[in-house]
Short mmCIF file of C-alpha atoms in Angstrom, two decimals:
data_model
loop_
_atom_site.label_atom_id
_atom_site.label_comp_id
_atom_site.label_asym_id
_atom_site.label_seq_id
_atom_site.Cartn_x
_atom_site.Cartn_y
_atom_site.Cartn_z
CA UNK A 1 61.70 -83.17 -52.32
CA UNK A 2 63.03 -84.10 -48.60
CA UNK A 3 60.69 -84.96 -45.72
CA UNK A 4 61.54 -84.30 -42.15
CA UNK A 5 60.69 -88.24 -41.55
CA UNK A 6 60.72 -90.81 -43.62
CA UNK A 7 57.81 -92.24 -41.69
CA UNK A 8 55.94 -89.01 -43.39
CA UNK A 9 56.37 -90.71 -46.98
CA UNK A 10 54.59 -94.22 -45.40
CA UNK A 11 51.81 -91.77 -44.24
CA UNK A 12 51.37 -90.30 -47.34
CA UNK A 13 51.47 -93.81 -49.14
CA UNK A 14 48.61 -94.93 -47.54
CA UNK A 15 46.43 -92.16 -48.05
CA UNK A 16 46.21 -93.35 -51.12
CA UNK A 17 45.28 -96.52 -50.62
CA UNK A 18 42.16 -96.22 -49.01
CA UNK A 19 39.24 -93.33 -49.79
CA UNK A 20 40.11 -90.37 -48.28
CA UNK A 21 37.16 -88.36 -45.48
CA UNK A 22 37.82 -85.32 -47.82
CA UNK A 23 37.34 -86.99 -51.34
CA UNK A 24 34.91 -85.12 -54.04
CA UNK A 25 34.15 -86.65 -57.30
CA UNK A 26 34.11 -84.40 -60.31
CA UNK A 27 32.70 -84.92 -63.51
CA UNK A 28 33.24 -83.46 -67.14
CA UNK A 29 29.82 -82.01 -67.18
CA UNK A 30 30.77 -80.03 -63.73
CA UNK A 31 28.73 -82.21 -61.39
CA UNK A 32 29.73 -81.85 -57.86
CA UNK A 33 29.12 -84.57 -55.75
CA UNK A 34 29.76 -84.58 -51.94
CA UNK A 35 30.60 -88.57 -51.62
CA UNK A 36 30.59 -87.71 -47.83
CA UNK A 37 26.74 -87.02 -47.59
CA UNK A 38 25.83 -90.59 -48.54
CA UNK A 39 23.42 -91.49 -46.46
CA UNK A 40 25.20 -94.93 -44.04
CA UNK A 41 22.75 -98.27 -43.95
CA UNK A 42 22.52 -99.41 -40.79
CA UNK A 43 24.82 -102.98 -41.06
CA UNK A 44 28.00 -99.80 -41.98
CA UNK A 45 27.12 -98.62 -38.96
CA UNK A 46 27.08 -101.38 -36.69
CA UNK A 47 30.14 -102.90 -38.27
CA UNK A 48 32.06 -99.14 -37.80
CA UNK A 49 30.75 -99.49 -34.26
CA UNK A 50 32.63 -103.20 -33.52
CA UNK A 51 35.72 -101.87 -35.44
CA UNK A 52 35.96 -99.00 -32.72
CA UNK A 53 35.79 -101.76 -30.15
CA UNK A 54 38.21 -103.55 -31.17
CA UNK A 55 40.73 -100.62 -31.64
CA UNK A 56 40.43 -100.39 -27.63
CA UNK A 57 41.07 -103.61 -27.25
CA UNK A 58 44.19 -103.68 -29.68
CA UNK A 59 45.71 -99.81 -29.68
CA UNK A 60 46.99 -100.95 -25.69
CA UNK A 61 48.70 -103.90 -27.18
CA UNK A 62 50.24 -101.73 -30.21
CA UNK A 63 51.87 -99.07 -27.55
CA UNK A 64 52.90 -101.50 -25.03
CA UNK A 65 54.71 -103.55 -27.71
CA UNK A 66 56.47 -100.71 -29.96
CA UNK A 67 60.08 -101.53 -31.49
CA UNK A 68 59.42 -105.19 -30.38
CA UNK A 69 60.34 -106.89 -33.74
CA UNK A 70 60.05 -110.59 -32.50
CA UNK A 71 56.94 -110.98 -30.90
CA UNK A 72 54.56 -111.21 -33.72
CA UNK A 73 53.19 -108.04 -33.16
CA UNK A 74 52.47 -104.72 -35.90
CA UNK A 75 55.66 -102.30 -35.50
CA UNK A 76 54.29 -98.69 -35.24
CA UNK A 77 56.94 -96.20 -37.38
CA UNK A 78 57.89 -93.42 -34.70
CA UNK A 79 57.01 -90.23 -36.28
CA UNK A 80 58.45 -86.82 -35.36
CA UNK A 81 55.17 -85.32 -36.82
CA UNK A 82 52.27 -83.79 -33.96
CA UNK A 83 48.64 -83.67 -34.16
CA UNK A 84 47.39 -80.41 -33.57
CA UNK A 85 44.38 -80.01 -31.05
CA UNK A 86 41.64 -79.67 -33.46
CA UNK A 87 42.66 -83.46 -34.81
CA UNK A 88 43.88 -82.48 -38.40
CA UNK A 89 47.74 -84.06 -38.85
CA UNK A 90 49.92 -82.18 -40.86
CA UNK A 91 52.61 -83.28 -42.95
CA UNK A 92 56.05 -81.66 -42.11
CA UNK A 93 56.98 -81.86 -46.37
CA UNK A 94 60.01 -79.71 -47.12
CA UNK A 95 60.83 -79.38 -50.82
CA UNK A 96 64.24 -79.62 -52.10
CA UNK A 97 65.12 -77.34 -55.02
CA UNK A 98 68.57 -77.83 -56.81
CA UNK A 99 69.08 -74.19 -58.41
CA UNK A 100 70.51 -73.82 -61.58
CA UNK A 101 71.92 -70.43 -61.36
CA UNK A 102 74.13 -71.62 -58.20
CA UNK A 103 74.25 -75.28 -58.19
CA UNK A 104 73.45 -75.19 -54.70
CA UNK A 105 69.93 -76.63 -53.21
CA UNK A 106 67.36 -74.91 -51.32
CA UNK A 107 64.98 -76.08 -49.08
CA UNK A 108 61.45 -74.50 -48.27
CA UNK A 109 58.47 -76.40 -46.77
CA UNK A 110 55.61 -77.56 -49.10
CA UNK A 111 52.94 -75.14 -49.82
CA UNK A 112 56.26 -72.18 -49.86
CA UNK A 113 56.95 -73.75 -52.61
CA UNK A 114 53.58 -74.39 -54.08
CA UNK A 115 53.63 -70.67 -53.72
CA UNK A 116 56.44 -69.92 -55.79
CA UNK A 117 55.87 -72.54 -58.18
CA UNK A 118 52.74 -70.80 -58.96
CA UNK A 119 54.00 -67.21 -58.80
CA UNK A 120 56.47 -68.38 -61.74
CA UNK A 121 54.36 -70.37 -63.81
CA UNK A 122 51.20 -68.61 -64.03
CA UNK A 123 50.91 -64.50 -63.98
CA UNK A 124 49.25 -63.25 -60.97
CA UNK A 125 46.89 -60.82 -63.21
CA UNK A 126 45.12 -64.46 -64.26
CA UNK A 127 41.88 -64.77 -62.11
CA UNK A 128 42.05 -66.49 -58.67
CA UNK A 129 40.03 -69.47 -59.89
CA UNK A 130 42.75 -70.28 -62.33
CA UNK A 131 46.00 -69.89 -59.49
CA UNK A 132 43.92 -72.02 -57.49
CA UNK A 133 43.72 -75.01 -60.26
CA UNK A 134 47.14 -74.17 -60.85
CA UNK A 135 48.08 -74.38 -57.05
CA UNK A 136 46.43 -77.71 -56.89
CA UNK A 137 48.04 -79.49 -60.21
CA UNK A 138 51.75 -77.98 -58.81
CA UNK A 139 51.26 -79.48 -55.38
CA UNK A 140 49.86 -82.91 -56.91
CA UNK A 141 53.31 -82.69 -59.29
CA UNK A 142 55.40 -82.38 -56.34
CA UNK A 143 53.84 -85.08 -54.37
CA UNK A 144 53.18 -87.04 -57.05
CA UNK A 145 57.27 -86.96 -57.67
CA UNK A 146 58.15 -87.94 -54.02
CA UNK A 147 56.22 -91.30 -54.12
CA UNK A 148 57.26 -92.24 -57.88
CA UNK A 149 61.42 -90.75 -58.05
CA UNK A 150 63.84 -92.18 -56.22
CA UNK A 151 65.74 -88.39 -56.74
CA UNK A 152 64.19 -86.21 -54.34
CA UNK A 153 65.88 -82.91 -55.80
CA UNK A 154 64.00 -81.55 -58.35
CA UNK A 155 65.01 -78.70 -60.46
CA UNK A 156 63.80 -75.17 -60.61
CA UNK A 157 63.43 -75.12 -64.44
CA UNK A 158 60.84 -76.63 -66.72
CA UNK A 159 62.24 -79.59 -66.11
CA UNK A 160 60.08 -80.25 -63.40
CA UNK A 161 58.58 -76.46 -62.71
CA UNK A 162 59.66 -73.48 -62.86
CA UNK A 163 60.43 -71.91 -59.52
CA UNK A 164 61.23 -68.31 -58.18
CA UNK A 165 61.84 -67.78 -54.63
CA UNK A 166 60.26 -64.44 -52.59
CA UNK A 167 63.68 -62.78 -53.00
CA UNK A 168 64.14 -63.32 -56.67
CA UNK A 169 59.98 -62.23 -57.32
CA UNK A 170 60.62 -59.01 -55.46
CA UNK A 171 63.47 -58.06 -57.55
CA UNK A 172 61.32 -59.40 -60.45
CA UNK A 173 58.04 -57.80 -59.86
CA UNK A 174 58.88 -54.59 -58.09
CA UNK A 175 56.17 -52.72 -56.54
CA UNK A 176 53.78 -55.10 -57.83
CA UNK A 177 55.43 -57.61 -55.18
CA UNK A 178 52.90 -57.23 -52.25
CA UNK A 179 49.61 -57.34 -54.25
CA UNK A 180 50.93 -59.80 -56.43
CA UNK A 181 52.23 -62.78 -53.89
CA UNK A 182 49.36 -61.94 -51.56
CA UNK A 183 46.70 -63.07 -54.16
CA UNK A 184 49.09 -65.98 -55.12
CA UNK A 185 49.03 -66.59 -51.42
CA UNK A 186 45.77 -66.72 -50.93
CA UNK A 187 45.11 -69.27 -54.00
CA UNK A 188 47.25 -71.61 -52.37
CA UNK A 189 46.37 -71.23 -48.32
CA UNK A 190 42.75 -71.74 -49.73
CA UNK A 191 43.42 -75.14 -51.74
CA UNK A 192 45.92 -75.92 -49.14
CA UNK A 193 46.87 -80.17 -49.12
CA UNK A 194 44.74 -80.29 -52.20
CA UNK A 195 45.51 -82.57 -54.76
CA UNK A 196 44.90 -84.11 -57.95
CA UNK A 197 43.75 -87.91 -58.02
CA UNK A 198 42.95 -90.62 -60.32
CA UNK A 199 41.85 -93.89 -58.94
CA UNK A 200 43.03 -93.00 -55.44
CA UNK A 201 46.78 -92.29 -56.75
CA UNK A 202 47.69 -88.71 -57.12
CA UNK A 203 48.33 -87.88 -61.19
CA UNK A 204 50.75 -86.50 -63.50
CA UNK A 205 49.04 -82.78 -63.94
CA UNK A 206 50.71 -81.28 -67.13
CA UNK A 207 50.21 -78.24 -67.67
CA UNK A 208 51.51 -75.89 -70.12
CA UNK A 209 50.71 -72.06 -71.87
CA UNK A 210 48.05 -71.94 -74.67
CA UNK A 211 46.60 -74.79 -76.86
CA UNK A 212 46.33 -74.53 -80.70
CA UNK A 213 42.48 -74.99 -79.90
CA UNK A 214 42.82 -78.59 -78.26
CA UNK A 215 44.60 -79.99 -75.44
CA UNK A 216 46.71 -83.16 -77.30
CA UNK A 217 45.93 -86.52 -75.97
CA UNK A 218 49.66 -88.12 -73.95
CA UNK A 219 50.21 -90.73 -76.10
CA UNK A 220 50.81 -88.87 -78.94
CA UNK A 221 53.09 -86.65 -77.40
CA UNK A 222 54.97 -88.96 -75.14
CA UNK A 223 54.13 -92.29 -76.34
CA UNK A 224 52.23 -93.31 -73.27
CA UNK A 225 48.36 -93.74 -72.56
CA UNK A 226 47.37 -91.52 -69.38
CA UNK A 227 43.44 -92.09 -69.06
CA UNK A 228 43.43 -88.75 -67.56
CA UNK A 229 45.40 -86.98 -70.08
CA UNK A 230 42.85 -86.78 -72.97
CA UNK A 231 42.60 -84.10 -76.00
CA UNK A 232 39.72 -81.93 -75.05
CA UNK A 233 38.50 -78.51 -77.04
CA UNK A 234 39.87 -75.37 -75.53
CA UNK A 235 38.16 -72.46 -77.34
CA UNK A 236 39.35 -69.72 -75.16
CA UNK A 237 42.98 -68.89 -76.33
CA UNK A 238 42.47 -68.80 -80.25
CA UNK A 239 41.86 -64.68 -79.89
CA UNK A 240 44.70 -63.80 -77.83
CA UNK A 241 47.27 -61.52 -79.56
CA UNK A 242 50.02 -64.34 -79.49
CA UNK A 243 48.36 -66.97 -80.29
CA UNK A 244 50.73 -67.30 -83.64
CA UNK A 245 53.91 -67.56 -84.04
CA UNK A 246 56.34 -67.51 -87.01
CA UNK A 247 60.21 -68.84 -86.62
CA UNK A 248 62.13 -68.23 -90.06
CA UNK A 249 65.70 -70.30 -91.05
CA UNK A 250 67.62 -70.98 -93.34
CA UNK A 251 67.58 -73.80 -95.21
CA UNK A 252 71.27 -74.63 -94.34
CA UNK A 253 70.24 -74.53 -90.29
CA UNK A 254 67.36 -76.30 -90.31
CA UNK A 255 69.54 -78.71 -92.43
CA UNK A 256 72.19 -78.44 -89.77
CA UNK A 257 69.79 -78.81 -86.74
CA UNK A 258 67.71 -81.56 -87.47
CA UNK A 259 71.08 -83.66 -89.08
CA UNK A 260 69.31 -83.79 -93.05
CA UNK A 261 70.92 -85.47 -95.29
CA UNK A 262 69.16 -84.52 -98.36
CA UNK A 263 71.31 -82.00 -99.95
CA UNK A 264 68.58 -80.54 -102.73
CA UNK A 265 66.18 -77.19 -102.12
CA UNK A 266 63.20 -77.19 -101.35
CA UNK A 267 63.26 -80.42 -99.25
CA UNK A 268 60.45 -82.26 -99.77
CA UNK A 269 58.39 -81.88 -97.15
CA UNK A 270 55.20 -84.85 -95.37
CA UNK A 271 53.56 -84.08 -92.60
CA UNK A 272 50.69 -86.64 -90.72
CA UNK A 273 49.00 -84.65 -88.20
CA UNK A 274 46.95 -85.80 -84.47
CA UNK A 275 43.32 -85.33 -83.74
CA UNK A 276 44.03 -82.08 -82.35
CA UNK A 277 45.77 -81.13 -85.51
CA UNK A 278 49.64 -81.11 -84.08
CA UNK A 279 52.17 -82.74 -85.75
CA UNK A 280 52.51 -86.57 -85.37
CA UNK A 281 55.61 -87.65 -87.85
CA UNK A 282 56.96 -85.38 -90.82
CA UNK A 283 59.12 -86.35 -92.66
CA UNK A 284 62.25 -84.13 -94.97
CA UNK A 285 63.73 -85.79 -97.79
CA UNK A 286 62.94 -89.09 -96.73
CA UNK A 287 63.97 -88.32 -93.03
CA UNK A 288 61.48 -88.95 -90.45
CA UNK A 289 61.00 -87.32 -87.36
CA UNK A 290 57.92 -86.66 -84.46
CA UNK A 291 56.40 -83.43 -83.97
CA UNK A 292 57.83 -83.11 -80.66
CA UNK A 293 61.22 -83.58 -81.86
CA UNK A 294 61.27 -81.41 -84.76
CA UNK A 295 59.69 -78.61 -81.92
CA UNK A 296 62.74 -79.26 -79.67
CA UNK A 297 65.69 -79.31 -81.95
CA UNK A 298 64.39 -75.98 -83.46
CA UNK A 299 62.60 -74.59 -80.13
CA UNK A 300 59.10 -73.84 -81.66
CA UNK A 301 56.07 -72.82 -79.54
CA UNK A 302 54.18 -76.03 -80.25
CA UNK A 303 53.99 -78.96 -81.98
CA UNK A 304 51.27 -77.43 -84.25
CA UNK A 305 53.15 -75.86 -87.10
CA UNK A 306 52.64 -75.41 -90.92
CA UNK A 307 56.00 -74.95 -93.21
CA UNK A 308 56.74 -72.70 -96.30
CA UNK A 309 59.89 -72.27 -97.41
CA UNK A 310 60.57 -69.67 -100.05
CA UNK A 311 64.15 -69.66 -101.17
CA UNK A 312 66.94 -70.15 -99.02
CA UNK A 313 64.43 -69.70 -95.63
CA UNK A 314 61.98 -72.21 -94.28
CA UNK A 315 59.18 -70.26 -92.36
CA UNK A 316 57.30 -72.15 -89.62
CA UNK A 317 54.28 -71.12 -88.50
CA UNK A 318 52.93 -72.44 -84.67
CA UNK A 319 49.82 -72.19 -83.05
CA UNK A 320 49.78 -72.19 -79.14
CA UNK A 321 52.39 -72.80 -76.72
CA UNK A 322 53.65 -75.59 -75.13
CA UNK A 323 54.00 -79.56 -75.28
CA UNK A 324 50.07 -79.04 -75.11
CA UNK A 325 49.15 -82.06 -72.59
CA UNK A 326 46.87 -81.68 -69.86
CA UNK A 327 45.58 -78.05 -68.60
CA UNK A 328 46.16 -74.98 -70.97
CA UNK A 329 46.90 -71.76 -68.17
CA UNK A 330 45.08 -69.64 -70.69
CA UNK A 331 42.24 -72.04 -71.21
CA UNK A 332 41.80 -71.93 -66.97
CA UNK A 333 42.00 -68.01 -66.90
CA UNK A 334 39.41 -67.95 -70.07
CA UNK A 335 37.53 -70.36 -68.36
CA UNK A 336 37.51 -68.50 -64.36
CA UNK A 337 36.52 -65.80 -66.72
CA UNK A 338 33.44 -67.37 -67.52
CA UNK A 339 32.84 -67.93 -63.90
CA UNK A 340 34.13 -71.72 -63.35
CA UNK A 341 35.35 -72.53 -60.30
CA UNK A 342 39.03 -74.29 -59.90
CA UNK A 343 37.12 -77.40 -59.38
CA UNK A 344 35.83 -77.15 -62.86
CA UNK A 345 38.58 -76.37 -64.51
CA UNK A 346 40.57 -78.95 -63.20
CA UNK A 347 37.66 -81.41 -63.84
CA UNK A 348 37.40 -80.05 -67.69
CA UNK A 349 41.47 -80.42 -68.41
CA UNK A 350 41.94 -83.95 -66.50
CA UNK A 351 39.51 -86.93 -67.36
CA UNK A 352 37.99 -88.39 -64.39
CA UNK A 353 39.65 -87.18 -61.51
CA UNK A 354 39.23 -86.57 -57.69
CA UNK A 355 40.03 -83.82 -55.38
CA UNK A 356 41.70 -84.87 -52.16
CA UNK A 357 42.62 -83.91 -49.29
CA UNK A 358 46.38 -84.67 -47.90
CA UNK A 359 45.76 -84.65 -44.30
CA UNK A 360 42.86 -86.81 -42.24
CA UNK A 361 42.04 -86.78 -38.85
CA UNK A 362 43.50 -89.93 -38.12
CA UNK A 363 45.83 -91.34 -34.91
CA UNK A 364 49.22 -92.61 -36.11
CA UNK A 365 48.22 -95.71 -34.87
CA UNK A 366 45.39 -96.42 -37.01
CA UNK A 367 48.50 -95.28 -39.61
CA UNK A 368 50.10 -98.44 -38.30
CA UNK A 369 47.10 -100.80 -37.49
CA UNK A 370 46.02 -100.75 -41.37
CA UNK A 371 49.19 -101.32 -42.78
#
């Protein structure tokens, strides 16, 4: 990701270090509540009133004394950024996108790329509920990336995610292009600057295809406690059509791929599963491996697989698709289906989170004042 000023990245640093005008707490039950409409006790009042007054008092003293390093006074980072007439600042974010195909990077402002993010990660025949949670969770990846990684390219694969630009979806999609990325486009102009938070710090929003039934808690996957990255139930892709999966080998490649050296057939075979039934260590003739590593030297769907091996062959069969952390696509589309709103479904995949909004109505000088 590249900004057009670095000054933007401060801004957006301390947005997220104080509560946000546009902040919305949602719980797992699908309570919506408006922190905004609070009513104010009087003392908040007269103590917002005397923080005004000062402002007068010190805003003169801030512009007379900018780039003065030496005199003791707060230096105000010069910002190529405007504020627009109706008071809301916007963020001038352009992405950076190192493309694998040509090795060359392209660059396409922020919600452009939310746009294409979402238009190759989620199909646009899912309901508009479900590209709107999706919207959100790749915009709160993106800027969740430029305040944590010191690389500000990101790739265009899964990687980081999967993006298409408008040139590549037409030749993709065909006739189906204008219907298509106008519906995308209007899931992400109407969650536009919305992101994911936990705690006032934008999250990490995995995502990924179809759950085996259950999202899987991070730390069995990755190793790492997320509080907001919890196993939850996910009913809604067990019927679909591809839910299963079979993969067949040999015994001599999976032998091969996973580096065995047990030499006998069958290999004796231990599997200890997760809460959510995926596999947490297995183990082949006395070799011992994770789930998620057997899944990626033999590219299964999931992490929830069942072995038989008959013969020469070892047949694994998979449930779901995908690392299984976080939001399941089809669980949001089965879920919009039911009439839940994005807010919902974001609220149901990630424990505990907020919705915020990027942009306040705020001076750059009250930027620098409260640093």
């Amino acid at each position: 990701m590249q900004i057009k000023d670095r000054n933007q990245i401060y801004k957006i640093r301390k947005k997220f270090h104080k509560q946000s005008r546009r902040k919305y707490t949602l719980n797992r039950r699908n309570v919506f509540v408006d922190i905004n409409s609070r009513k104010k006790p009087l003392v908040f009042i007269v103590f917002s009133i005397s923080c005004f007054m000062a402002l007068i008092v010190v805003i003169p003293a801030l512009v007379v004394n900018i780039g003065d390093d030496d005199n003791g006074k707060i230096p105000f980072p010069k910002t190529e950024g405007t504020v627009q007439d109706q008071g809301e600042e916007e963020l001038a974010i352009d992405v950076s996108v190192k493309r694998e195909k040509t090795d060359e990077v392209e660059t396409v402002p922020l919600e452009e790329y939310v746009k294409s993010v979402v238009a190759s990660e989620m199909p646009a025949e899912f309901e508009e509920e479900a590209l709107k949670a999706q919207a959100i969770a790749a915009r709160t990846y993106i800027i969740n990336h430029l305040l944590h990684e010191d690389d500000e390219v990101i790739s265009d694969t899964t990687d980081h995610q999967v993006y298409l630009n408008k040139e590549e979806l037409k030749e993709l999609w065909g006739s189906d292009f204008e219907w298509k990325w106008d519906k995308i486009s209007r899931a992400v102009e109407e969650t536009k600057s919305m992101i994911i938070t936990y705690e006032g710090q934008p999250i990490t929003p995995t995502f990924f295809s179809m759950s085996n039934g259950y999202t899987e808690d991070a730390k069995y996957y990755w190793g790492n406690e997320f509080p907001y990255l919890k196993s939850v139930e996910s009913e809604w892709e067990v019927d679909l059509p591809n839910f299963m999966s079979q993969e067949i080998f040999t015994t001599k490649e999976v032998k091969e791929k996973l580096n065995l050296t047990y030499t006998g057939n069958p290999i004796p075979i231990h599997i200890k599963r997760t809460p959510s039934n995926r596999v947490a260590e297995i183990s082949f003739g006395g070799q011992t491996f994770t789930g998620r590593e057997v899944r990626e030297k033999l590219n299964l769907r999931s992490t929830d697989f069942s072995i038989e091996q008959r013969n020469d062959h070892v047949i694994f069969t998979t449930k779901g698709y995908g690392h299984g952390v976080g939001m399941s696509q089809y669980g949001a589309n089965g879920m919009a289906e039911e009439g839940k709103t994005h807010e919902e479904i974001l609220a149901y995949y990630y424990n505990g989170i907020e919705l915020t909004k990027m942009s306040e109505e705020e001076t750059p000088y009250v930027l620098a004042f409260n640093k």
